[in-house]
mmCIF file of C-alpha atoms in Angstrom:
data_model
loop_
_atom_site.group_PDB
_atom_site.id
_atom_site.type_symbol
_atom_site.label_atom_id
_atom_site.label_comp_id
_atom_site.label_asym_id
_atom_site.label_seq_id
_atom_site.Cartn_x
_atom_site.Cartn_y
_atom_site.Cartn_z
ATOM 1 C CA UNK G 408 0.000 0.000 0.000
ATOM 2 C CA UNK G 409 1.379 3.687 -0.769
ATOM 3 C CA UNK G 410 1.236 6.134 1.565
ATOM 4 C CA UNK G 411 1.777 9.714 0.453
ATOM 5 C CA UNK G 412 2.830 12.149 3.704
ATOM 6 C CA UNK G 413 1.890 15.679 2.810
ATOM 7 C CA UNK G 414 3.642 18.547 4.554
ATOM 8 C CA UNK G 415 2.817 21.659 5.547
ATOM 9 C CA UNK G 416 -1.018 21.231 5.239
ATOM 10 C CA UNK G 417 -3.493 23.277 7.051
ATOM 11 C CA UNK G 418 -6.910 23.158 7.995
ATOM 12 C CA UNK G 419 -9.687 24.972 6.400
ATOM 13 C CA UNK G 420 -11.094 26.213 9.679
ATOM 14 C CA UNK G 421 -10.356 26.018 13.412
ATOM 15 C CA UNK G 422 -12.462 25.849 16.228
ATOM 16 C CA UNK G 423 -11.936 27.526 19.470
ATOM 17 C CA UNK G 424 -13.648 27.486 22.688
ATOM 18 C CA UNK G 425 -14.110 31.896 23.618
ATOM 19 C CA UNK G 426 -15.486 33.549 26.820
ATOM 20 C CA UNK G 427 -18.226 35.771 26.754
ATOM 21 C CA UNK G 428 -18.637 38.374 29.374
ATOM 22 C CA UNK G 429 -21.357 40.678 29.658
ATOM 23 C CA UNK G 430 -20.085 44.013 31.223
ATOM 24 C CA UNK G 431 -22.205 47.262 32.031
ATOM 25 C CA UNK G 432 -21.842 48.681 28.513
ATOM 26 C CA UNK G 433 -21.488 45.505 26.384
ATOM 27 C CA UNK G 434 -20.009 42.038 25.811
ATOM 28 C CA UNK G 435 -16.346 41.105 25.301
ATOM 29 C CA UNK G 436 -15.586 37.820 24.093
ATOM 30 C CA UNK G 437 -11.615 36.626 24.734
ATOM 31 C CA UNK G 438 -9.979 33.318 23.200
ATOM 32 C CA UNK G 439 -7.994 31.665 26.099
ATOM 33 C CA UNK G 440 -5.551 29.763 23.027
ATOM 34 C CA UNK G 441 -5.233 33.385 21.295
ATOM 35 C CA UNK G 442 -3.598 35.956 23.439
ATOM 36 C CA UNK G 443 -4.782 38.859 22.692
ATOM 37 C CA UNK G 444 -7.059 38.137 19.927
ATOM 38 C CA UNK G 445 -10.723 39.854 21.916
ATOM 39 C CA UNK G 446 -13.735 41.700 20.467
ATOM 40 C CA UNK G 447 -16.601 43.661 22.013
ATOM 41 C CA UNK G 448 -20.040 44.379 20.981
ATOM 42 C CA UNK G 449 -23.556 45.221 21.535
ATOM 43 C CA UNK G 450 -25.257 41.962 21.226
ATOM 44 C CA UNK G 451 -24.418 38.570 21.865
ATOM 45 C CA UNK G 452 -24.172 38.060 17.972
ATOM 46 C CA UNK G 453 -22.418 40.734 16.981
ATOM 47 C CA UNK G 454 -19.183 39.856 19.362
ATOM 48 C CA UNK G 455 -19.476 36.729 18.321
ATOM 49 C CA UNK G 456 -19.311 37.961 14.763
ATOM 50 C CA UNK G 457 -16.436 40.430 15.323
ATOM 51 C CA UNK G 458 -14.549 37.507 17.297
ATOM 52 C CA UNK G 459 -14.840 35.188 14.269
ATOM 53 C CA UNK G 460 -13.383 38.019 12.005
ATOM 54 C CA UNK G 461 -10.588 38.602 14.638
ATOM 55 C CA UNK G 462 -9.779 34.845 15.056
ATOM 56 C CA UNK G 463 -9.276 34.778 11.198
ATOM 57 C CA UNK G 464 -6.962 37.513 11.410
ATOM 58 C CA UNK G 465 -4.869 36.109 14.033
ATOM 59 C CA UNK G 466 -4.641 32.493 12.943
ATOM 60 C CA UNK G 467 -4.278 33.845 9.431
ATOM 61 C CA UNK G 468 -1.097 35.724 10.707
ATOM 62 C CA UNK G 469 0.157 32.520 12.085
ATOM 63 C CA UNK G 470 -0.334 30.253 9.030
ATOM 64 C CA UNK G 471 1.648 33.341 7.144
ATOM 65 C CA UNK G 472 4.401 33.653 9.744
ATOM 66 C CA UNK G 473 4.600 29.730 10.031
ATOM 67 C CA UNK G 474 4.426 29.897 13.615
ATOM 68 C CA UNK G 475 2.725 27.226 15.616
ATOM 69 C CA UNK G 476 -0.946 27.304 15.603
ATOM 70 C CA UNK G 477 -2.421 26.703 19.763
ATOM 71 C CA UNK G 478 -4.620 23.561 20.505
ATOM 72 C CA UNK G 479 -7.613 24.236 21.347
ATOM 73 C CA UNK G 480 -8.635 23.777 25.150
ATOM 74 C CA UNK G 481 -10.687 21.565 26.597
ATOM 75 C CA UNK G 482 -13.549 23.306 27.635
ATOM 76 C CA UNK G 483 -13.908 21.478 30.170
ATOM 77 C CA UNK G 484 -10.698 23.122 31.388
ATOM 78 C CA UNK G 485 -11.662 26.392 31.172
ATOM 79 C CA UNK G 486 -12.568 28.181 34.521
ATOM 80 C CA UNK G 487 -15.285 31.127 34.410
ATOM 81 C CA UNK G 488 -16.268 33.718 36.608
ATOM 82 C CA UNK G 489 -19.709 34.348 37.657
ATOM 83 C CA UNK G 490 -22.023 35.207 34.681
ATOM 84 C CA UNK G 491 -19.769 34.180 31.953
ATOM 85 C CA UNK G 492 -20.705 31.759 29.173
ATOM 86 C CA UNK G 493 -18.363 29.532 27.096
ATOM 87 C CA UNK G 494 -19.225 30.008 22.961
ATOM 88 C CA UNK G 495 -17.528 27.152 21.010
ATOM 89 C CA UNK G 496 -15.953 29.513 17.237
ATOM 90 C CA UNK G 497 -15.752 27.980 14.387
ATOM 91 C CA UNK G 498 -13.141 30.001 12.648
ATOM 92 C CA UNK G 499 -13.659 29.147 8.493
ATOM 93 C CA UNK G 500 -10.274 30.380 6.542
ATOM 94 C CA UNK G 501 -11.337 30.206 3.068
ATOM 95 C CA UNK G 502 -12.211 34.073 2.688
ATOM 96 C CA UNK G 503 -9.286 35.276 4.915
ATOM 97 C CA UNK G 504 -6.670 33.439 2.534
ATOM 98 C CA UNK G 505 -8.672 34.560 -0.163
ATOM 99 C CA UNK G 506 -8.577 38.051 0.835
ATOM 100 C CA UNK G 507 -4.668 38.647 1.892
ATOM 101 C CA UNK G 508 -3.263 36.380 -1.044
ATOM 102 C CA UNK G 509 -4.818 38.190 -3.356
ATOM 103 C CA UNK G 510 -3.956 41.978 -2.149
ATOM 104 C CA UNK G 511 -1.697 44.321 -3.377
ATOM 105 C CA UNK G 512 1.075 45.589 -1.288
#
């Protein structure tokens, strides 16, 4: 039997457990795996809209930079604070690749 090893391959999409937290003004969803990578909004939707977009960004960055992309947590790992809610992203990369191949710099 032949078995053909392909390097270098990565997914089409991710998926990442996030925290949403509902604050006086708004919600902020943060990625536990993805320092840094947050959004805020409105409505439970719209953060959770913004935080796909972001999550594209960042993983996008790290497919580009060839840097090691984080495993996803276990949400049954994760520890929240009173009033939070876990929100499981599903982070497709078609567009993003899409998108920053095909710009002009």
């Amino acid at each position: 039997m032949l078995s053909i090893k392909i390097a270098n391959v990565v997914p089409n999409h991710y998926v990442y457990p996030a925290i949403i937290e509902q604050t006086d003004e708004n919600y902020c969803l943060y990625f536990p795996d993805l320092p840094g990578c947050v959004a805020s909004g409105d409505t439970v939707e719209k953060v959770v809209e913004l935080a796909q977009s972001a999550a594209q960004e960042y993983l996008w960055e790290l497919e580009h930079d060839n840097d090691e992309i984080p495993t996803a947590t276990p949400t049954k790992s994760l520890s929240l604070n009173d009033g939070d809610a876990i929100c499981i992203i599903d982070v497709a990369m078609f567009a993003i690749r899409a998108k920053m191949d095909n710009r002009t710099v």
